[in-house]
Coordinates of C-alpha atoms in Angstrom, one line a residue:
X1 CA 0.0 0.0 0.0
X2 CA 1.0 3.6 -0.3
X3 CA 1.3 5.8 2.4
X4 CA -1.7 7.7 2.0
X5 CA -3.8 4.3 1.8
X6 CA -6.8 4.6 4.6
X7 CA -6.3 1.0 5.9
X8 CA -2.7 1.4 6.6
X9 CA -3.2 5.1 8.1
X10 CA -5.4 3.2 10.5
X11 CA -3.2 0.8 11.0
X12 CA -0.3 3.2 12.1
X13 CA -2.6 5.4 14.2
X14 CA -4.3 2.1 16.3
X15 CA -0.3 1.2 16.8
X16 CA 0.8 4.4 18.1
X17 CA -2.7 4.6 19.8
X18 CA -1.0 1.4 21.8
X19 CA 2.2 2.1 22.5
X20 CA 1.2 5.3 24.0
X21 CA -0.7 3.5 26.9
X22 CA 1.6 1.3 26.9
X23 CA 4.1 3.8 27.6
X24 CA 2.0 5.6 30.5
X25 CA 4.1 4.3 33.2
X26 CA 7.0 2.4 31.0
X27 CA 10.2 3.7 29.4
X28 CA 10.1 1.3 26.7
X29 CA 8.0 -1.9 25.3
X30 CA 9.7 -4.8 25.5
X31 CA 8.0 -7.6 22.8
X32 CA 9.6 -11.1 23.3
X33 CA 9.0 -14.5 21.6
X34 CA 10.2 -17.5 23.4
X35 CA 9.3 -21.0 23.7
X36 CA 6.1 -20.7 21.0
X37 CA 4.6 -17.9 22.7
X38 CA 4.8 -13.7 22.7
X39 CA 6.1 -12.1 26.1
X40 CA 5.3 -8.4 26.6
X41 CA 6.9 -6.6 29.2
X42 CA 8.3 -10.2 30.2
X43 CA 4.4 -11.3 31.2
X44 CA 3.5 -14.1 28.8
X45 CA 0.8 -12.8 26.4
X46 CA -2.5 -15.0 27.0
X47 CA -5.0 -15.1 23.7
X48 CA -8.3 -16.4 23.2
X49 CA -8.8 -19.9 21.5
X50 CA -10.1 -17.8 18.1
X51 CA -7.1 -15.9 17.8
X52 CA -4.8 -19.0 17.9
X53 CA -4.0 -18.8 13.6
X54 CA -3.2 -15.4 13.9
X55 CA -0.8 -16.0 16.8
X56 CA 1.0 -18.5 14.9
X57 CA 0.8 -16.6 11.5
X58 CA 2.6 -13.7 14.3
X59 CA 5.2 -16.2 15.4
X60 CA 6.2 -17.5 11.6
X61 CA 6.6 -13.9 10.7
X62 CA 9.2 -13.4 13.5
X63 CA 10.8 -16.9 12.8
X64 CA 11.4 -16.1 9.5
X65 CA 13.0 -13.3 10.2
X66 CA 15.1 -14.6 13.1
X67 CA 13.5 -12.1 15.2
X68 CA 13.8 -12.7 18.7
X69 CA 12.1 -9.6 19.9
X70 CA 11.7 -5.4 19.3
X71 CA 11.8 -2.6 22.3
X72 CA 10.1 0.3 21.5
X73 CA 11.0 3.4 23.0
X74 CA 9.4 6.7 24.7
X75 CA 10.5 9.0 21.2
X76 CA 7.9 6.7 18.9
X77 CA 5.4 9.2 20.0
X78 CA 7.6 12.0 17.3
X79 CA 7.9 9.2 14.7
X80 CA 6.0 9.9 11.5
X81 CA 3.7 7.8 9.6
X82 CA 7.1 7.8 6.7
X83 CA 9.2 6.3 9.7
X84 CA 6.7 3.7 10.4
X85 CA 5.3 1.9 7.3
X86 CA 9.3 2.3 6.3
X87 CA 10.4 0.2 9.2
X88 CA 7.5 -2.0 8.3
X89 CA 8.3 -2.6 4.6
X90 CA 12.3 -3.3 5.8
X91 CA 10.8 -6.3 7.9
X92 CA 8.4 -7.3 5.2
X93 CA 11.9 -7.9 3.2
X94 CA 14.4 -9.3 5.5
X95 CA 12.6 -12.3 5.1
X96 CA 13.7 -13.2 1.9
X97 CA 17.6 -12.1 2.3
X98 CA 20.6 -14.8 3.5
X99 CA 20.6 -13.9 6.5
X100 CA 18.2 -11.8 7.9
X101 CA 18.9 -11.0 11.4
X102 CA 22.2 -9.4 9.8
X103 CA 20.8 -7.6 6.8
X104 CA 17.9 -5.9 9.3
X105 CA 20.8 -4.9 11.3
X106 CA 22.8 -3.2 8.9
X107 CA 19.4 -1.5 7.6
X108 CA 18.4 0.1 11.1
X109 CA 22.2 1.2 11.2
X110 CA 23.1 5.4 12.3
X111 CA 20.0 7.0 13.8
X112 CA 17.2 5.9 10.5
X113 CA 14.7 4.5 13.6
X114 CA 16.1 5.7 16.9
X115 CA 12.7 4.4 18.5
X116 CA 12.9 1.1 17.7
X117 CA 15.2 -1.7 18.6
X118 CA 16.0 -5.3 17.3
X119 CA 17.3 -7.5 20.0
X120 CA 20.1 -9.4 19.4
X121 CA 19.3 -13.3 19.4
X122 CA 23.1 -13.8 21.5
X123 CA 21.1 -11.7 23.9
X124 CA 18.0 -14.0 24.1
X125 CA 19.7 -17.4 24.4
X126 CA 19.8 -17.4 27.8
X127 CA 15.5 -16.6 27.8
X128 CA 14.6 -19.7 26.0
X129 CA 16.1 -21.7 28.9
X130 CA 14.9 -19.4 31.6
X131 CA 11.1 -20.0 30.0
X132 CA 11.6 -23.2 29.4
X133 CA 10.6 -26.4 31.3
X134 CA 13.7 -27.0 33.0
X135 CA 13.1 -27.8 36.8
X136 CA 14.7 -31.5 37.6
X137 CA 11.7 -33.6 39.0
X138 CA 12.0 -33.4 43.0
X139 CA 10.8 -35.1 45.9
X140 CA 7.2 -37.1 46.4
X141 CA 6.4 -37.7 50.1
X142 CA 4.7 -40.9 50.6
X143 CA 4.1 -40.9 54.5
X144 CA 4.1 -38.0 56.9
X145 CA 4.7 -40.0 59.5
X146 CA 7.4 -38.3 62.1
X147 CA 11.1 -39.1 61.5
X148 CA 9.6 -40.7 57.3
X149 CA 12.6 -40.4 55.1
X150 CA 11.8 -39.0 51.5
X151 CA 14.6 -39.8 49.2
X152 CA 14.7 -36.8 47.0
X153 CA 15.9 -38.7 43.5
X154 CA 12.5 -40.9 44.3
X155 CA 10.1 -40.1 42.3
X156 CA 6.2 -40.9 41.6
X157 CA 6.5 -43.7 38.5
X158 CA 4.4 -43.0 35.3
X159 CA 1.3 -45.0 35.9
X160 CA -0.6 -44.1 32.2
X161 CA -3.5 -43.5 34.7
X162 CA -4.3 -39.6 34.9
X163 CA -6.3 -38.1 37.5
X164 CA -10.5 -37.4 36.5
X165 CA -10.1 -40.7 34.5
X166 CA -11.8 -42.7 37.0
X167 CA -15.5 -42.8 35.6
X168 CA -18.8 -43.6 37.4
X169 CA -18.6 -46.8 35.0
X170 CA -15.1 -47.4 36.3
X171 CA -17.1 -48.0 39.7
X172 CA -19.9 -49.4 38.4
X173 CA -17.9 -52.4 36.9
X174 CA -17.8 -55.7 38.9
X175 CA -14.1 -56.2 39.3
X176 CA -11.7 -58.4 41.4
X177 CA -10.9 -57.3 44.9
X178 CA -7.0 -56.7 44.0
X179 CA -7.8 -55.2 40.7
X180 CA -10.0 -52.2 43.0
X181 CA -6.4 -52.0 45.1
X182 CA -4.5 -51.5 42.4
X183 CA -7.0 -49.4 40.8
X184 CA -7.3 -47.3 44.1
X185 CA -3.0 -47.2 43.8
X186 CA -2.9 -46.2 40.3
X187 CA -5.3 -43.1 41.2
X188 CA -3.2 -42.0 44.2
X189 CA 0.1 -42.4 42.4
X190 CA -1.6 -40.1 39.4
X191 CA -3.2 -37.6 41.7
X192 CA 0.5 -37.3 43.5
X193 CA 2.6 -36.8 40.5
X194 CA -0.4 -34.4 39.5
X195 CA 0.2 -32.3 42.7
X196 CA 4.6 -32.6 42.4
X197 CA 4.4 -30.9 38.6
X198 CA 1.8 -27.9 39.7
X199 CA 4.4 -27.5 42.6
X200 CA 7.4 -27.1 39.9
X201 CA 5.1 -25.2 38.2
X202 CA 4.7 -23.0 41.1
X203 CA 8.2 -22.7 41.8
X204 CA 9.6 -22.4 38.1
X205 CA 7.2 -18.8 37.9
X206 CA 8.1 -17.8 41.6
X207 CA 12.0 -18.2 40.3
X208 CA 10.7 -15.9 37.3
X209 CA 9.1 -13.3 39.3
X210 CA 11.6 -12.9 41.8
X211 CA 14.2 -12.3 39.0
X212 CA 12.1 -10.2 36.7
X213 CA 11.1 -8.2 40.3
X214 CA 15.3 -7.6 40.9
X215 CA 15.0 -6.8 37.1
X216 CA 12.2 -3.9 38.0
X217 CA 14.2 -2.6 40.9
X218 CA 17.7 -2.5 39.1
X219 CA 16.5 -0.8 35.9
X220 CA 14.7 1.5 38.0
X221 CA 17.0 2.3 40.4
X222 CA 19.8 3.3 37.6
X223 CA 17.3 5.4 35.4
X224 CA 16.8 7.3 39.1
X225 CA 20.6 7.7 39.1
X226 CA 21.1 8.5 35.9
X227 CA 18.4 11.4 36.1
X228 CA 15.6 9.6 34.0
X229 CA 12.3 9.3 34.3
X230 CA 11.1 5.9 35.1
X231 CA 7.8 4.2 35.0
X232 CA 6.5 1.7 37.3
X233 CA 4.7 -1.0 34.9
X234 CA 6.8 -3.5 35.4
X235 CA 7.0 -3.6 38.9
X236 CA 3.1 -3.2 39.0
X237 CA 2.9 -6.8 36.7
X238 CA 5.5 -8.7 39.2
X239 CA 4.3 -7.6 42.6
X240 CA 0.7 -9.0 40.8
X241 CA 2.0 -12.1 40.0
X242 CA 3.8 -12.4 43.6
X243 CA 0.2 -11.6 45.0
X244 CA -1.5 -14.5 43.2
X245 CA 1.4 -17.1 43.8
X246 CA 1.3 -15.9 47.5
X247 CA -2.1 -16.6 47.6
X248 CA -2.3 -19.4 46.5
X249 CA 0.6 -20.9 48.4
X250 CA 2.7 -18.5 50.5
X251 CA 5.6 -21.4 51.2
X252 CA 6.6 -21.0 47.7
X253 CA 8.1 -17.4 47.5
X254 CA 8.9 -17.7 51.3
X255 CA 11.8 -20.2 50.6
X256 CA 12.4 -17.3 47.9
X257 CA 13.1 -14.7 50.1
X258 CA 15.8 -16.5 52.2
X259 CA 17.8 -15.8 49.3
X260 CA 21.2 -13.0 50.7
X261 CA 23.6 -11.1 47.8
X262 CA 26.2 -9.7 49.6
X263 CA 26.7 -7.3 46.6
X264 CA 23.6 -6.7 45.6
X265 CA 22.2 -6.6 49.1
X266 CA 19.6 -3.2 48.6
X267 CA 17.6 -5.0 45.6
X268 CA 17.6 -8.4 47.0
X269 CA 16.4 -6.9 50.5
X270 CA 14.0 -5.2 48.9
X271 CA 12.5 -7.7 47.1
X272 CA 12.8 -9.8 50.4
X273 CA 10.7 -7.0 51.7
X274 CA 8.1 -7.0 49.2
X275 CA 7.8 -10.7 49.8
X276 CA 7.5 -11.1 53.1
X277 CA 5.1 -8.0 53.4
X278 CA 2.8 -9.9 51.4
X279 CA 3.1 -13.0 53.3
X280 CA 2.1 -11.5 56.4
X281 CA -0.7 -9.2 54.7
X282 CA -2.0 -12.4 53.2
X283 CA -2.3 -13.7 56.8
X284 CA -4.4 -11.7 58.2
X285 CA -6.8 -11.2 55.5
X286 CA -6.2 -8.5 53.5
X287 CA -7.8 -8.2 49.9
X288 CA -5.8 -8.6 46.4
X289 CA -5.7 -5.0 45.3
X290 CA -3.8 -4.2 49.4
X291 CA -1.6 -6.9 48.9
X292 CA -0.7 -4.7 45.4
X293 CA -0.3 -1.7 47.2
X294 CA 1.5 -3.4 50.1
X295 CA 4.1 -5.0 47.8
X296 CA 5.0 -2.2 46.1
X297 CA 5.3 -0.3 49.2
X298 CA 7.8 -2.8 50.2
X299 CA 10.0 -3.1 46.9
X300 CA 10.4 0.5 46.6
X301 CA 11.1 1.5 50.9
X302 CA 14.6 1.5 50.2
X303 CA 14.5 3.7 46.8
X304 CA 15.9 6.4 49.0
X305 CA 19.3 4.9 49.6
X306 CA 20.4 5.7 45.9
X307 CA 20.7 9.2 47.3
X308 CA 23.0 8.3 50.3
X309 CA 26.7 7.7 49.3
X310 CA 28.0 4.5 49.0
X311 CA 30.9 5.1 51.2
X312 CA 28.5 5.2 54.2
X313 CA 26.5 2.3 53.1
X314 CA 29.3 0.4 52.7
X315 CA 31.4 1.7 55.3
X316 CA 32.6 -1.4 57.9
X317 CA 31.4 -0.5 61.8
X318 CA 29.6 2.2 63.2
X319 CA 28.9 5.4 61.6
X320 CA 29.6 8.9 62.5
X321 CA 26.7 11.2 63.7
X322 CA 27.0 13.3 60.5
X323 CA 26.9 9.9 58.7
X324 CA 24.1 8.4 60.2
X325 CA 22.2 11.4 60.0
X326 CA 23.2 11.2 56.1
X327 CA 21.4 7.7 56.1
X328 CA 18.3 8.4 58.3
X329 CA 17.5 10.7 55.6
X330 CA 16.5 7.6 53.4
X331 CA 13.1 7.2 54.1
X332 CA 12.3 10.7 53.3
X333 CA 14.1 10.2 50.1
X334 CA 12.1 7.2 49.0
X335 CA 8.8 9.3 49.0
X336 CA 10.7 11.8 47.3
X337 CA 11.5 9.5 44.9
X338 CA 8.3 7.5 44.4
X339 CA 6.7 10.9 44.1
X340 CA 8.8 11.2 40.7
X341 CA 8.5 8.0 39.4
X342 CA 6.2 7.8 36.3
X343 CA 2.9 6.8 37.2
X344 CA -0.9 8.1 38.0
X345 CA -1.2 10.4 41.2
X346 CA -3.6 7.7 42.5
X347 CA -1.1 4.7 42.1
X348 CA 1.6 7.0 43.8
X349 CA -0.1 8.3 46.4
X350 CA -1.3 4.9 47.9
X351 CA 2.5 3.5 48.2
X352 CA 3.9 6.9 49.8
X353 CA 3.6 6.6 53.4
X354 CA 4.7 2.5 54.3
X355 CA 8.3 3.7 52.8
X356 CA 8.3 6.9 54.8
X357 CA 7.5 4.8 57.8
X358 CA 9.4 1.8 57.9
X359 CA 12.2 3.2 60.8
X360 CA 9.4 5.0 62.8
X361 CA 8.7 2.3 65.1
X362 CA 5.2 1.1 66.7
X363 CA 5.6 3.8 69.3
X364 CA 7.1 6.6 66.8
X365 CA 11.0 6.5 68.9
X366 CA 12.4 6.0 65.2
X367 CA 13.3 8.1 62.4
X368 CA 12.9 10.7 60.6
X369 CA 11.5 12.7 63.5
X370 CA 8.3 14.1 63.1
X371 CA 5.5 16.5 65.2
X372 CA 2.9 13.4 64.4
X373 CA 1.0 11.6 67.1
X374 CA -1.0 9.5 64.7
X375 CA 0.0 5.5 64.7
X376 CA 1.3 4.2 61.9
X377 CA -0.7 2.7 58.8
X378 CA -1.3 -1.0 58.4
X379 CA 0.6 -1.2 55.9
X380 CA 3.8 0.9 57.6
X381 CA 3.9 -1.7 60.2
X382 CA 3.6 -4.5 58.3
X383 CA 6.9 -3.5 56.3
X384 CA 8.2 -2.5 59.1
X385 CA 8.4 -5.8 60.4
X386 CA 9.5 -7.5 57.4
X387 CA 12.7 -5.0 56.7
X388 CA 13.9 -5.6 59.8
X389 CA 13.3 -9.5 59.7
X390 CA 15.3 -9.3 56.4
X391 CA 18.2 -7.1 57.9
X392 CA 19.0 -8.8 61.0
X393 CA 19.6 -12.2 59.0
X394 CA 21.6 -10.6 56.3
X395 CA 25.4 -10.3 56.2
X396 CA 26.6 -6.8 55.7
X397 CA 30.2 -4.9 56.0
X398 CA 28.9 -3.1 58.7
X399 CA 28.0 -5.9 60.8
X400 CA 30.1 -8.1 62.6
X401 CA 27.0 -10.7 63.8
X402 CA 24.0 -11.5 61.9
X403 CA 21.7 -13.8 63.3
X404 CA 19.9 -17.0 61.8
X405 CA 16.0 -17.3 61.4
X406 CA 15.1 -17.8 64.3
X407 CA 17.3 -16.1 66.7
X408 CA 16.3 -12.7 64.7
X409 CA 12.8 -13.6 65.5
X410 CA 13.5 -14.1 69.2
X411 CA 15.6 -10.5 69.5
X412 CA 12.2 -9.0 67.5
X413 CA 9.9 -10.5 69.8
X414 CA 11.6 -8.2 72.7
X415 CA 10.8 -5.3 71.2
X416 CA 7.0 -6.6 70.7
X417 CA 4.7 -2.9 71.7
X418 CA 7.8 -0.7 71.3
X419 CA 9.4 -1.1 68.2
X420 CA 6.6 -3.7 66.2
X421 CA 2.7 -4.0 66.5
X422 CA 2.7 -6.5 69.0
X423 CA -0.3 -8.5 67.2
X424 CA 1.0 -8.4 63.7
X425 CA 4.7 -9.5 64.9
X426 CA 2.9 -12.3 66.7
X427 CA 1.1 -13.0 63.6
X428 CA 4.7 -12.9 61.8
X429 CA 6.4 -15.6 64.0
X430 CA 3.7 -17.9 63.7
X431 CA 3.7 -17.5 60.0
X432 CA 7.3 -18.3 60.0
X433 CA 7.0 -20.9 62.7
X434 CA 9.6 -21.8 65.6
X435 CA 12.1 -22.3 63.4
X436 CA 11.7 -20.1 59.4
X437 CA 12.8 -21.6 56.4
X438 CA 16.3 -21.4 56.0
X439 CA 17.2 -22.3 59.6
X440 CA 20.5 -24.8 59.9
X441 CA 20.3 -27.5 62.9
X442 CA 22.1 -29.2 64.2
X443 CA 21.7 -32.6 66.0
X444 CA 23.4 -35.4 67.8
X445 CA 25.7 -37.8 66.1
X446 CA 26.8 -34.8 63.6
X447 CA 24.3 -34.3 61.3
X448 CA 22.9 -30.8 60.3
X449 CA 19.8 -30.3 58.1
X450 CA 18.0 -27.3 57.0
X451 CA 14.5 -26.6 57.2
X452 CA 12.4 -26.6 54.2
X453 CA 8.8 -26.8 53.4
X454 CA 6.4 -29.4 53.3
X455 CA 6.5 -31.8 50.5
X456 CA 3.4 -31.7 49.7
X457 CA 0.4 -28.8 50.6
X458 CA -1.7 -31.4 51.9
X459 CA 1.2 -33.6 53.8
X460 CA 2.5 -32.5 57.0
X461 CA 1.9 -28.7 57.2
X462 CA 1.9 -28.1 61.0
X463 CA 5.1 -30.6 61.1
X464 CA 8.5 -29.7 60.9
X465 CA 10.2 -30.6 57.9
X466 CA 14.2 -30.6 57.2
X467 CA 16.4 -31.5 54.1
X468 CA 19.1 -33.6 56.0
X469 CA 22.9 -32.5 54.2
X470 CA 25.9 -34.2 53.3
X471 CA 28.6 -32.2 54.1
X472 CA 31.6 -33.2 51.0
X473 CA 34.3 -31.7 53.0
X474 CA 35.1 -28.6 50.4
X475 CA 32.4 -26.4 51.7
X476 CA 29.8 -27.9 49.7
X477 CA 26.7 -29.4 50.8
X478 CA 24.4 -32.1 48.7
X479 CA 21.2 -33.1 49.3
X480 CA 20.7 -36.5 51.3
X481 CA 16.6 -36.7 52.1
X482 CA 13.4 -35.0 53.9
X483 CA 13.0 -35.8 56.9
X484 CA 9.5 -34.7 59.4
X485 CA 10.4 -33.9 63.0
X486 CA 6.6 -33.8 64.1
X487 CA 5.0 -30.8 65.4
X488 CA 6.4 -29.2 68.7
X489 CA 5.8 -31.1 72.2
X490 CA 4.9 -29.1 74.8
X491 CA 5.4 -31.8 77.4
X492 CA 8.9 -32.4 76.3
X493 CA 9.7 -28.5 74.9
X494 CA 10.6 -29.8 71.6
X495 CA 10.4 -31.7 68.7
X496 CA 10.5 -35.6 68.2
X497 CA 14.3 -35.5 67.6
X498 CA 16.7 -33.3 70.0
X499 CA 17.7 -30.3 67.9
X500 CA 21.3 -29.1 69.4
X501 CA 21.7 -25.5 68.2
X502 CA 20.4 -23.7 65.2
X503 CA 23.0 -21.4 63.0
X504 CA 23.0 -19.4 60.1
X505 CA 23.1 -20.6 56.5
X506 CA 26.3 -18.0 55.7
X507 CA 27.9 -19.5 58.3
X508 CA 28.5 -23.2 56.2
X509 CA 27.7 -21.0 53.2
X510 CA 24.6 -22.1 52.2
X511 CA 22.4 -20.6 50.0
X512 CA 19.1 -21.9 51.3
X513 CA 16.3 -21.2 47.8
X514 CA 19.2 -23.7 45.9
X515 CA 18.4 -26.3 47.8
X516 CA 14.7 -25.5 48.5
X517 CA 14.4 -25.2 44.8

């Protein structure tokens, strides 16, 4: 068509009509295809059954062209309708060149389209694994019995009887006593394996979202530096998807956040944050659109500490007065920041005050000092809570001692009225349980084990659960098999096998979600 043909006018205008809301609260479009699907903005791109040939007619064209994605940036807005049906003619012919990747390349060379990209297929290799369906199989409990041994390479054997296949005429048919057993055996084994691949599944998009959420914080955080503006859509789709996996099954991201990066310790804490603020929201109740707010709130608390210096945040013991003054300023920053960030009035307004919060404290003793006698919000003492969970069990320059799971919950539990809400923080511990995921014991005859989550929803919730380790003697730990201690016995004051003393995971250097996942 020509330029000035009314279809492909239409076509241009209902494009840039797109990427203009699209662009709201985003930098740049990010369109991805990867393992026979379209990702935008790295969330998978669901479609109705009726649009299925013109997915696949969509995923040809970019095969053909060895086209592994486009970004589209901010400045498409001043492209003309020349620019546009230009680029689209260039990718119309690619397809019948050598090599076309190459030949689009040298095409979009100099400044021609300086608001599209191509990305590079070296750069995507990486995303086909990521996507793909790569989790090992794991464990399969089949007792919760205390002190039952689950060998972790065991797992449920293909049967060829699926789950829902059982009919009413199944039932109704006169069949041998052993045949019913083995009937009855075939269903359980299905309906186990059936429960062991939605848990992968579970795990395989927690891994994604927690990774695509240190993504969000990273880009953002160095547009912020940089001067940029920077839009918020991104983290908005990953603290959703955190939401629905949380509630669904909290234990999932939980053995998520146990994850420490000694240098990248500000994102990973923040995404710990975010995690465990929703945990606890979950808990007690609230709804999906406060557990949005609420995770946001807790991946951006720390945005302020791109303002403080890094020679104070990573200055070893303790800080001058000028210093620490320097850092308390943090939390003010972060509003400051958030209040910049590229997004509606609305959305910024109900993640402001949690972040200026955070170092408050229950009975308002914290920082930064302020004339208000109001108590904090909800949501300001929920993160509260979780930031300073996620610090004390962190290693940092600064600190000599950090403490495992469950001796950070202990030294929290003093400052129950003061420094926390003492209902929430209560709520908090028994979310976590006596001993969190993450926690190293230690028991007689030498062997440690670390505690993980249940092997199955419905198997041994209340119990206590451990991955015994093999220690190889190099500083490397393998997996030996899960193990249930039973639930806590009050009569005896603990569990059903003498725990000697609990430790931290840095201190063997473990990295607890490897093993969990």
């Amino acid at each position: 068509h020509q330029d000035n043909n009314k279809l492909l006018i239409q076509c241009v205008d209902g494009f840039l009509e797109v990427t203009e809301r699209l662009l709201a609260e985003d930098d740049e479009i990010t369109l991805l295809v990867a393992v026979g699907g379209f990702y935008l903005q790295q969330e998978k791109i669901i479609f109705k059954r009726n649009a299925a040939g013109l997915v696949r007619k969509m995923l040809t064209f970019f095969e053909d062209r060895q086209l592994d994605g486009l970004k589209i940036y901010q400045n498409v807005t001043y492209a003309s309708l020349q620019d546009i049906t230009a680029f689209a003619r260039i990718l119309n012919k690619c397809s019948r060149q050598e090599n076309p990747f190459h030949w689009l390349s040298a095409e979009m060379a100099g400044d021609r389209f300086p608001w599209i990209e191509v990305i590079d297929p070296s750069q995507t290799e990486s995303l086909e694994s990521f996507f793909a369906d790569a989790v090992a199989t794991s464990s399969t409990a089949a007792s919760s019995s205390p002190g039952q041994k689950i060998e972790p390479s065991r797992s449920v054997k293909d049967s060829g009887y699926r789950a829902g296949e059982y009919t009413r005429e199944d039932k109704r048919r006169v069949a041998p006593p052993v045949e019913k057993k083995q009937q009855k055996k075939k269903l359980r084994s299905s309906t186990a394996g059936s429960r062991q691949k939605q848990r992968q599944r579970k795990q395989k998009k927690a891994m994604r979202t927690y990774g695509y959420a240190m993504n969000s914080l990273q880009t953002l955080s160095q547009k912020l530096s940089a001067g940029r503006y920077a839009g918020i859509g991104k983290a908005v789709h990953m603290v959703q998807n955190m939401v629905d996996l949380i509630m669904d099954d909290d234990n999932v991201l939980l053995g998520l956040s146990t994850i420490r990066d000694y240098d990248d310790y500000t994102f990973t804490h923040s995404v710990n944050v975010a995690i465990l603020s929703v945990c606890l929201g979950n808990r007690i109740g609230l709804s999906r659109a406060l557990l949005g707010r609420l995770g946001l709130s807790g991946l951006f608390h720390d945005l302020g500490k791109i303002d403080v210096p890094i020679k104070i945040l990573n200055k070893p013991g303790r800080l001058a007065e000028d210093e620490l003054a320097e850092l308390q300023k943090h939390s003010l920053n972060s509003v400051r920041r958030i209040i910049r960030l590229r997004a509606s009035y609305d959305k910024k307004a109900e993640i402001l005050l949690p972040p200026f919060e955070h170092h408050l404290k229950y009975d308002l003793s914290g920082y930064p000092k302020t004339p208000r006698n109001r108590p904090l919000t909800l949501l300001g003492r929920i993160v509260a809570i979780a930031d300073v969970y996620d610090a004390v069990t962190s290693q940092r320059i600064y600190r000599s001692k950090f403490l495992s799971p469950d001796q950070a919950l202990g030294l929290m539990l003093k400052g129950s009225g003061t420094d926390f809400d003492p209902i929430l923080l209560k709520v908090f511990i028994n979310m976590l349980g006596v001993y969190p995921l993450g926690t190293i014991l230690k028991f007689d005859n030498d062997e440690i084990g670390m505690v993980t989550s249940p092997p199955d929803k419905e198997k041994g919730s209340s119990e206590l659960w451990v991955l015994l380790l093999q220690d190889n003697g190099d500083s490397t730990y393998t997996k030996r098999y899960l193990m249930s201690l039973g639930t806590w016995n009050q009569e005896r004051g603990g569990f059903n096998r003498p725990i000697l003393e609990s430790c931290h995971p840095s201190e063997l250097g473990i990295q607890p979600a490897e093993l969990i996942f």
